[in-house]
Amino acid sequence: MEAAVGKSTDVARAKARRVKGMIKESDGIALDDERLKAEGRREQAEARREEALARAARPSSDRPSSDR
C-alpha cells in the first residue's frame, strides 16, 4: 500500500506541475511573451508525461475504476 501512496503523490505532483505550466502559459499570453508561453507549454507536456508514467506504475488494484 505504501508504494501506491507514493505513486498517488507522484500523480498529484504532476498535476500541480501541469497547473503551474498553465499559469505560465497564461502569463505569457497576457504579457505577450513568447518565451514564457513556450515554457508553460513545455512544462505542461512534461507534466502530462510524468502523470501518465505514475498512473501506469500503479498496480491495477490501486487504480480508480476510471483508470482501468
mmCIF file of C-alpha atoms in Angstrom:
data_model
loop_
_atom_site.group_PDB
_atom_site.id
_atom_site.type_symbol
_atom_site.label_atom_id
_atom_site.label_comp_id
_atom_site.label_asym_id
_atom_site.label_seq_id
_atom_site.Cartn_x
_atom_site.Cartn_y
_atom_site.Cartn_z
ATOM 1 C CA MET A 1 0.000 0.000 0.000
ATOM 2 C CA GLU A 2 2.882 2.358 0.731
ATOM 3 C CA ALA A 3 4.045 2.159 -2.891
ATOM 4 C CA ALA A 4 0.553 3.074 -4.079
ATOM 5 C CA VAL A 5 0.566 6.146 -1.854
ATOM 6 C CA GLY A 6 3.894 7.182 -3.371
ATOM 7 C CA LYS A 7 2.511 6.784 -6.870
ATOM 8 C CA SER A 8 -0.605 8.781 -5.954
ATOM 9 C CA THR A 9 1.694 11.504 -4.687
ATOM 10 C CA ASP A 10 3.589 11.390 -7.994
ATOM 11 C CA VAL A 11 0.318 11.846 -9.888
ATOM 12 C CA ALA A 12 -0.653 14.792 -7.671
ATOM 13 C CA ARG A 13 2.752 16.430 -8.137
ATOM 14 C CA ALA A 14 2.496 16.029 -11.902
ATOM 15 C CA LYS A 15 -0.966 17.606 -11.878
ATOM 16 C CA ALA A 16 0.325 20.526 -9.809
ATOM 17 C CA ARG A 17 3.209 20.971 -12.244
ATOM 18 C CA ARG A 18 0.745 20.932 -15.157
ATOM 19 C CA VAL A 19 -1.281 23.705 -13.478
ATOM 20 C CA LYS A 20 1.926 25.675 -12.961
ATOM 21 C CA GLY A 21 2.623 25.329 -16.681
ATOM 22 C CA MET A 22 -0.887 26.518 -17.500
ATOM 23 C CA ILE A 23 -0.342 29.601 -15.357
ATOM 24 C CA LYS A 24 2.985 30.319 -17.069
ATOM 25 C CA GLU A 25 1.370 29.959 -20.474
ATOM 26 C CA SER A 26 -1.476 32.290 -19.446
ATOM 27 C CA ASP A 27 1.001 34.835 -18.121
ATOM 28 C CA GLY A 28 2.910 34.618 -21.394
ATOM 29 C CA ILE A 29 -0.279 35.274 -23.331
ATOM 30 C CA ALA A 30 -1.216 38.214 -21.096
ATOM 31 C CA LEU A 31 2.277 39.707 -21.299
ATOM 32 C CA ASP A 32 2.742 38.846 -24.991
ATOM 33 C CA ASP A 33 5.887 36.899 -24.025
ATOM 34 C CA GLU A 34 6.520 34.029 -26.456
ATOM 35 C CA ARG A 35 9.303 32.550 -24.305
ATOM 36 C CA LEU A 36 7.050 32.328 -21.258
ATOM 37 C CA LYS A 37 4.207 30.805 -23.307
ATOM 38 C CA ALA A 38 6.564 28.177 -24.736
ATOM 39 C CA GLU A 39 7.990 27.407 -21.302
ATOM 40 C CA GLY A 40 4.478 26.908 -19.938
ATOM 41 C CA ARG A 41 3.517 24.590 -22.802
ATOM 42 C CA ARG A 42 6.728 22.577 -22.356
ATOM 43 C CA GLU A 43 6.121 22.248 -18.629
ATOM 44 C CA GLN A 44 2.556 21.055 -19.261
ATOM 45 C CA ALA A 45 3.753 18.425 -21.739
ATOM 46 C CA GLU A 46 6.405 17.144 -19.330
ATOM 47 C CA ALA A 47 3.856 17.009 -16.510
ATOM 48 C CA ARG A 48 1.383 15.047 -18.665
ATOM 49 C CA ARG A 49 4.153 12.540 -19.426
ATOM 50 C CA GLU A 50 5.083 12.253 -15.732
ATOM 51 C CA GLU A 51 1.427 11.801 -14.784
ATOM 52 C CA ALA A 52 0.962 9.039 -17.352
ATOM 53 C CA LEU A 53 4.082 7.235 -16.125
ATOM 54 C CA ALA A 54 2.961 7.486 -12.495
ATOM 55 C CA ARG A 55 -0.510 6.183 -13.366
ATOM 56 C CA ALA A 56 0.950 3.292 -15.353
ATOM 57 C CA ALA A 57 3.231 2.339 -12.466
ATOM 58 C CA ARG A 58 0.325 1.914 -10.035
ATOM 59 C CA PRO A 59 -0.943 -1.641 -9.589
ATOM 60 C CA SER A 60 -4.366 -2.049 -11.211
ATOM 61 C CA SER A 61 -5.973 -2.881 -7.851
ATOM 62 C CA ASP A 62 -4.989 0.579 -6.542
ATOM 63 C CA ARG A 63 -6.348 2.495 -9.537
ATOM 64 C CA PRO A 64 -9.758 4.128 -9.528
ATOM 65 C CA SER A 65 -12.215 2.282 -11.760
ATOM 66 C CA SER A 66 -11.985 5.085 -14.338
ATOM 67 C CA ASP A 67 -8.263 4.266 -14.890
ATOM 68 C CA ARG A 68 -8.732 0.534 -15.527
#
